[in-house]
């Protein structure tokens, strides 16, 4: 094997969880990261800089924060996250499990806020370069169940309500249908253990991991 092949083999896999608010991604991302001994991270807020951005962009005290500002802040968080956390971990041969990535911006800002998927994708390409996840797990729960799980303590984006939630859900399904090689839809209804087993089966089948 050439040296280049060895380096390519040594690179970790990048797995992303996506889904609407209250779908249980954070719990499932943590479970999978533990199972794979992977680096667990999230967007927004996966770095110290990102934690500041997250606090700002989700703060319900800023109702005036505009949709374009929101998209730019998410992309800025991601740029820092890719450079500081994701790329170095993958390059060092670690698997990375991220709770949300570019598809969140395409769904929430591109479709949900109506900025356009292409415009938001371009913005994110500038921020993140050519990094593409090896697998995106879409955790699918019905909107009623998700809103029950969310409760009443809502951040600025969650507070945008059921129209946004339903646009986001439909866009995720559209992306998954467009790129079935990269996306896997997993039923997020049921106990944490049941869903974790479904996720593990998909990751094993698609990437041969676990
Ligand atoms: P998340 O951390 O998944 O929510 P929670 O705090 O409930 O675990 O995401 C925070 C919010 O940010 C969520 O409403 C989705 C939104 N979001 C976007 O609108 N665009 C993005 O690019 C990302 C990463 C998140």
mmCIF file of C-alpha atoms and ligand atoms in Angstrom:
data_model
loop_
_atom_site.group_PDB
_atom_site.id
_atom_site.type_symbol
_atom_site.label_atom_id
_atom_site.label_comp_id
_atom_site.label_asym_id
_atom_site.label_seq_id
_atom_site.Cartn_x
_atom_site.Cartn_y
_atom_site.Cartn_z
ATOM 1 C CA UNK A 1 0.000 0.000 0.000
ATOM 2 C CA UNK A 2 1.264 3.492 -0.802
ATOM 3 C CA UNK A 3 1.755 6.101 1.864
ATOM 4 C CA UNK A 4 -1.249 8.032 0.515
ATOM 5 C CA UNK A 5 -3.500 5.021 0.905
ATOM 6 C CA UNK A 6 -2.381 4.523 4.464
ATOM 7 C CA UNK A 7 -3.196 8.145 5.258
ATOM 8 C CA UNK A 8 -6.641 7.886 3.643
ATOM 9 C CA UNK A 9 -7.384 4.701 5.595
ATOM 10 C CA UNK A 10 -6.358 6.341 8.839
ATOM 11 C CA UNK A 11 -8.843 9.214 8.522
ATOM 12 C CA UNK A 12 -11.829 8.994 10.862
ATOM 13 C CA UNK A 13 -15.460 8.959 9.771
ATOM 14 C CA UNK A 14 -17.679 12.009 10.153
ATOM 15 C CA UNK A 15 -21.219 11.193 11.309
ATOM 16 C CA UNK A 16 -23.874 13.866 11.790
ATOM 17 C CA UNK A 17 -27.246 13.750 13.551
ATOM 18 C CA UNK A 18 -30.002 15.933 12.170
ATOM 19 C CA UNK A 19 -33.651 16.412 13.027
ATOM 20 C CA UNK A 20 -36.170 18.903 14.317
ATOM 21 C CA UNK A 21 -36.153 20.319 17.823
ATOM 22 C CA UNK A 22 -37.099 17.715 20.424
ATOM 23 C CA UNK A 23 -36.238 14.698 18.249
ATOM 24 C CA UNK A 24 -33.690 13.313 20.734
ATOM 25 C CA UNK A 25 -30.556 13.885 18.630
ATOM 26 C CA UNK A 26 -28.371 15.048 21.478
ATOM 27 C CA UNK A 27 -29.048 11.883 23.485
ATOM 28 C CA UNK A 28 -28.505 9.632 20.487
ATOM 29 C CA UNK A 29 -25.358 11.454 19.364
ATOM 30 C CA UNK A 30 -23.905 10.878 22.845
ATOM 31 C CA UNK A 31 -24.851 7.200 22.801
ATOM 32 C CA UNK A 32 -23.266 6.606 19.409
ATOM 33 C CA UNK A 33 -20.107 8.540 20.276
ATOM 34 C CA UNK A 34 -19.668 6.375 23.342
ATOM 35 C CA UNK A 35 -20.218 3.192 21.371
ATOM 36 C CA UNK A 36 -17.642 4.206 18.723
ATOM 37 C CA UNK A 37 -15.260 5.955 21.142
ATOM 38 C CA UNK A 38 -15.691 8.971 18.872
ATOM 39 C CA UNK A 39 -15.270 12.695 19.454
ATOM 40 C CA UNK A 40 -18.716 14.043 20.405
ATOM 41 C CA UNK A 41 -19.463 17.592 19.410
ATOM 42 C CA UNK A 42 -22.288 19.897 18.358
ATOM 43 C CA UNK A 43 -23.371 22.949 16.398
ATOM 44 C CA UNK A 44 -23.850 25.653 17.325
ATOM 45 C CA UNK A 45 -21.447 25.739 20.281
ATOM 46 C CA UNK A 46 -18.783 23.069 19.710
ATOM 47 C CA UNK A 47 -15.923 25.458 20.523
ATOM 48 C CA UNK A 48 -15.321 28.250 23.049
ATOM 49 C CA UNK A 49 -15.923 30.823 20.302
ATOM 50 C CA UNK A 50 -18.991 28.870 19.209
ATOM 51 C CA UNK A 51 -20.407 28.811 22.731
ATOM 52 C CA UNK A 52 -20.492 32.631 22.623
ATOM 53 C CA UNK A 53 -22.142 32.554 19.195
ATOM 54 C CA UNK A 54 -24.664 29.968 20.415
ATOM 55 C CA UNK A 55 -25.614 32.078 23.440
ATOM 56 C CA UNK A 56 -26.191 35.070 21.160
ATOM 57 C CA UNK A 57 -28.051 33.366 18.324
ATOM 58 C CA UNK A 58 -30.452 31.437 20.596
ATOM 59 C CA UNK A 59 -31.107 34.276 23.064
ATOM 60 C CA UNK A 60 -34.864 34.994 23.180
ATOM 61 C CA UNK A 61 -34.010 38.538 24.312
ATOM 62 C CA UNK A 62 -32.985 39.401 20.739
ATOM 63 C CA UNK A 63 -36.206 39.150 18.717
ATOM 64 C CA UNK A 64 -34.697 41.700 16.300
ATOM 65 C CA UNK A 65 -31.904 39.326 15.206
ATOM 66 C CA UNK A 66 -32.444 39.010 11.435
ATOM 67 C CA UNK A 67 -32.629 35.830 9.363
ATOM 68 C CA UNK A 68 -29.452 36.661 7.421
ATOM 69 C CA UNK A 69 -27.640 37.457 10.634
ATOM 70 C CA UNK A 70 -28.810 34.118 12.002
ATOM 71 C CA UNK A 71 -27.488 32.283 8.913
ATOM 72 C CA UNK A 72 -24.142 34.090 9.092
ATOM 73 C CA UNK A 73 -23.735 33.383 12.800
ATOM 74 C CA UNK A 74 -24.475 29.670 12.276
ATOM 75 C CA UNK A 75 -21.939 29.585 9.440
ATOM 76 C CA UNK A 76 -19.354 31.408 11.561
ATOM 77 C CA UNK A 77 -19.849 28.933 14.398
ATOM 78 C CA UNK A 78 -19.390 26.091 11.902
ATOM 79 C CA UNK A 79 -16.255 27.556 10.327
ATOM 80 C CA UNK A 80 -14.577 27.683 13.722
ATOM 81 C CA UNK A 81 -15.885 24.224 14.614
ATOM 82 C CA UNK A 82 -14.579 22.579 11.438
ATOM 83 C CA UNK A 83 -11.149 24.160 11.743
ATOM 84 C CA UNK A 84 -10.683 23.738 15.471
ATOM 85 C CA UNK A 85 -12.430 20.432 16.245
ATOM 86 C CA UNK A 86 -13.722 18.345 13.341
ATOM 87 C CA UNK A 87 -10.861 18.418 10.818
ATOM 88 C CA UNK A 88 -8.061 17.862 13.350
ATOM 89 C CA UNK A 89 -9.932 14.905 14.899
ATOM 90 C CA UNK A 90 -10.653 13.263 11.513
ATOM 91 C CA UNK A 91 -7.077 13.828 10.399
ATOM 92 C CA UNK A 92 -5.838 12.175 13.590
ATOM 93 C CA UNK A 93 -7.935 9.090 12.751
ATOM 94 C CA UNK A 94 -10.751 9.712 15.246
ATOM 95 C CA UNK A 95 -14.394 9.323 14.318
ATOM 96 C CA UNK A 96 -16.457 12.465 14.920
ATOM 97 C CA UNK A 97 -20.148 12.502 15.868
ATOM 98 C CA UNK A 98 -21.728 15.944 15.542
ATOM 99 C CA UNK A 99 -25.123 16.968 16.822
ATOM 100 C CA UNK A 100 -26.125 19.040 13.715
ATOM 101 C CA UNK A 101 -24.064 20.393 10.809
ATOM 102 C CA UNK A 102 -24.625 22.138 7.426
ATOM 103 C CA UNK A 103 -28.002 20.479 6.760
ATOM 104 C CA UNK A 104 -29.409 22.261 9.845
ATOM 105 C CA UNK A 105 -28.668 25.584 8.190
ATOM 106 C CA UNK A 106 -30.126 24.423 4.878
ATOM 107 C CA UNK A 107 -33.325 23.314 6.641
ATOM 108 C CA UNK A 108 -33.769 26.106 9.226
ATOM 109 C CA UNK A 109 -32.273 29.129 7.452
ATOM 110 C CA UNK A 110 -32.496 28.017 3.803
ATOM 111 C CA UNK A 111 -36.049 26.660 3.860
ATOM 112 C CA UNK A 112 -37.486 27.582 7.276
ATOM 113 C CA UNK A 113 -36.459 31.243 7.117
ATOM 114 C CA UNK A 114 -36.830 31.329 3.332
ATOM 115 C CA UNK A 115 -33.264 32.429 2.517
ATOM 116 C CA UNK A 116 -32.883 29.720 -0.134
ATOM 117 C CA UNK A 117 -30.997 26.442 0.070
ATOM 118 C CA UNK A 118 -28.445 27.412 -2.598
ATOM 119 C CA UNK A 119 -27.552 30.725 -0.962
ATOM 120 C CA UNK A 120 -27.114 29.109 2.436
ATOM 121 C CA UNK A 121 -25.103 26.250 0.949
ATOM 122 C CA UNK A 122 -22.759 28.724 -0.724
ATOM 123 C CA UNK A 123 -22.287 30.597 2.522
ATOM 124 C CA UNK A 124 -21.458 27.359 4.280
ATOM 125 C CA UNK A 125 -19.026 26.230 1.573
ATOM 126 C CA UNK A 126 -17.126 29.441 2.218
ATOM 127 C CA UNK A 127 -17.155 28.624 5.929
ATOM 128 C CA UNK A 128 -16.346 24.929 5.880
ATOM 129 C CA UNK A 129 -14.543 24.122 2.624
ATOM 130 C CA UNK A 130 -15.263 20.767 1.086
ATOM 131 C CA UNK A 131 -16.005 18.752 4.218
ATOM 132 C CA UNK A 132 -19.005 16.445 3.666
ATOM 133 C CA UNK A 133 -20.305 13.980 6.287
ATOM 134 C CA UNK A 134 -19.844 10.264 5.615
ATOM 135 C CA UNK A 135 -23.303 9.650 7.066
ATOM 136 C CA UNK A 136 -26.160 11.906 8.171
ATOM 137 C CA UNK A 137 -28.659 10.253 10.515
ATOM 138 C CA UNK A 138 -32.065 11.910 10.348
ATOM 139 C CA UNK A 139 -33.929 11.135 13.562
ATOM 140 C CA UNK A 140 -37.551 11.181 12.657
ATOM 141 C CA UNK A 141 -40.231 11.711 15.299
ATOM 142 C CA UNK A 142 -43.698 13.055 14.712
ATOM 143 C CA UNK A 143 -44.103 16.770 15.323
ATOM 144 C CA UNK A 144 -46.554 16.304 18.181
ATOM 145 C CA UNK A 145 -44.182 13.990 20.061
ATOM 146 C CA UNK A 146 -41.279 16.426 19.443
ATOM 147 C CA UNK A 147 -43.219 19.406 20.773
ATOM 148 C CA UNK A 148 -44.240 17.422 23.902
ATOM 149 C CA UNK A 149 -40.559 16.612 24.517
ATOM 150 C CA UNK A 150 -39.561 20.258 24.106
ATOM 151 C CA UNK A 151 -41.847 21.536 26.865
ATOM 152 C CA UNK A 152 -42.206 25.275 27.531
ATOM 153 C CA UNK A 153 -38.634 26.499 27.972
ATOM 154 C CA UNK A 154 -37.984 27.469 24.354
ATOM 155 C CA UNK A 155 -34.960 29.197 22.796
ATOM 156 C CA UNK A 156 -35.322 31.928 20.122
ATOM 157 C CA UNK A 157 -35.520 29.478 17.205
ATOM 158 C CA UNK A 158 -37.703 26.867 18.915
ATOM 159 C CA UNK A 159 -40.080 29.678 19.847
ATOM 160 C CA UNK A 160 -40.624 30.357 16.109
ATOM 161 C CA UNK A 161 -43.304 27.673 16.305
ATOM 162 C CA UNK A 162 -44.935 24.883 14.399
ATOM 163 C CA UNK A 163 -44.749 26.416 10.889
ATOM 164 C CA UNK A 164 -40.968 26.469 11.080
ATOM 165 C CA UNK A 165 -40.915 22.976 12.629
ATOM 166 C CA UNK A 166 -42.978 21.529 9.828
ATOM 167 C CA UNK A 167 -40.951 23.279 7.067
ATOM 168 C CA UNK A 168 -37.773 21.955 8.680
ATOM 169 C CA UNK A 169 -39.108 18.408 8.871
ATOM 170 C CA UNK A 170 -40.203 18.432 5.223
ATOM 171 C CA UNK A 171 -36.875 19.834 4.057
ATOM 172 C CA UNK A 172 -34.901 17.161 5.893
ATOM 173 C CA UNK A 173 -36.969 14.489 4.180
ATOM 174 C CA UNK A 174 -36.339 16.189 0.831
ATOM 175 C CA UNK A 175 -32.558 16.237 1.401
ATOM 176 C CA UNK A 176 -32.579 12.584 2.469
ATOM 177 C CA UNK A 177 -34.524 11.609 -0.661
ATOM 178 C CA UNK A 178 -32.050 13.543 -2.853
ATOM 179 C CA UNK A 179 -28.949 11.943 -1.312
ATOM 180 C CA UNK A 180 -29.949 8.478 -0.082
ATOM 181 C CA UNK A 181 -26.283 7.398 -0.172
ATOM 182 C CA UNK A 182 -25.351 9.957 2.461
ATOM 183 C CA UNK A 183 -28.556 10.099 4.538
ATOM 184 C CA UNK A 184 -30.272 7.470 6.683
ATOM 185 C CA UNK A 185 -33.715 8.077 8.179
ATOM 186 C CA UNK A 186 -34.056 6.418 11.571
ATOM 187 C CA UNK A 187 -37.352 6.138 13.470
ATOM 188 C CA UNK A 188 -36.820 8.231 16.611
ATOM 189 C CA UNK A 189 -39.976 7.040 18.390
ATOM 190 C CA UNK A 190 -39.527 4.632 21.297
ATOM 191 C CA UNK A 191 -37.110 4.282 24.205
ATOM 192 C CA UNK A 192 -33.559 5.678 24.145
ATOM 193 C CA UNK A 193 -32.216 2.116 23.965
ATOM 194 C CA UNK A 194 -34.471 1.105 21.084
ATOM 195 C CA UNK A 195 -33.525 4.139 19.025
ATOM 196 C CA UNK A 196 -29.812 3.688 19.870
ATOM 197 C CA UNK A 197 -29.970 0.109 18.588
ATOM 198 C CA UNK A 198 -31.535 1.289 15.322
ATOM 199 C CA UNK A 199 -28.833 3.936 14.907
ATOM 200 C CA UNK A 200 -26.064 1.430 15.656
ATOM 201 C CA UNK A 201 -27.468 -0.984 13.063
ATOM 202 C CA UNK A 202 -27.506 1.730 10.387
ATOM 203 C CA UNK A 203 -23.966 2.871 11.192
ATOM 204 C CA UNK A 204 -22.756 -0.721 11.032
ATOM 205 C CA UNK A 205 -24.526 -1.349 7.745
ATOM 206 C CA UNK A 206 -23.443 1.884 6.014
ATOM 207 C CA UNK A 207 -19.948 2.403 7.400
ATOM 208 C CA UNK A 208 -19.030 -0.971 8.859
ATOM 209 C CA UNK A 209 -18.390 0.609 12.268
ATOM 210 C CA UNK A 210 -19.293 -0.615 15.750
HETATM 211 P P1 LIG B 1 -29.841 22.270 19.216
HETATM 212 O O1 LIG B 1 -28.589 22.460 19.979
HETATM 213 O O2 LIG B 1 -29.974 21.030 18.423
HETATM 214 O O3 LIG B 1 -31.093 22.439 20.158
HETATM 215 P P2 LIG B 1 -31.214 21.974 21.682
HETATM 216 O O4 LIG B 1 -30.641 23.099 22.483
HETATM 217 O O5 LIG B 1 -32.686 21.845 21.833
HETATM 218 O O6 LIG B 1 -30.474 20.679 21.806
HETATM 219 O O7 LIG B 1 -29.997 23.468 18.190
HETATM 220 C C1 LIG B 1 -30.254 24.755 18.641
HETATM 221 C C2 LIG B 1 -31.155 25.465 17.678
HETATM 222 O O8 LIG B 1 -30.403 26.020 16.600
HETATM 223 C C3 LIG B 1 -32.227 24.601 17.055
HETATM 224 O O9 LIG B 1 -33.472 25.275 17.138
HETATM 225 C C4 LIG B 1 -31.824 24.486 15.610
HETATM 226 C C5 LIG B 1 -31.058 25.760 15.378
HETATM 227 N N1 LIG B 1 -30.061 25.697 14.298
HETATM 228 C C6 LIG B 1 -30.275 26.415 13.141
HETATM 229 O O10 LIG B 1 -31.317 27.084 12.995
HETATM 230 N N2 LIG B 1 -29.338 26.409 12.151
HETATM 231 C C7 LIG B 1 -28.160 25.721 12.277
HETATM 232 O O11 LIG B 1 -27.327 25.723 11.358
HETATM 233 C C8 LIG B 1 -27.943 24.975 13.491
HETATM 234 C C9 LIG B 1 -26.669 24.202 13.667
HETATM 235 C C10 LIG B 1 -28.916 24.992 14.482
#
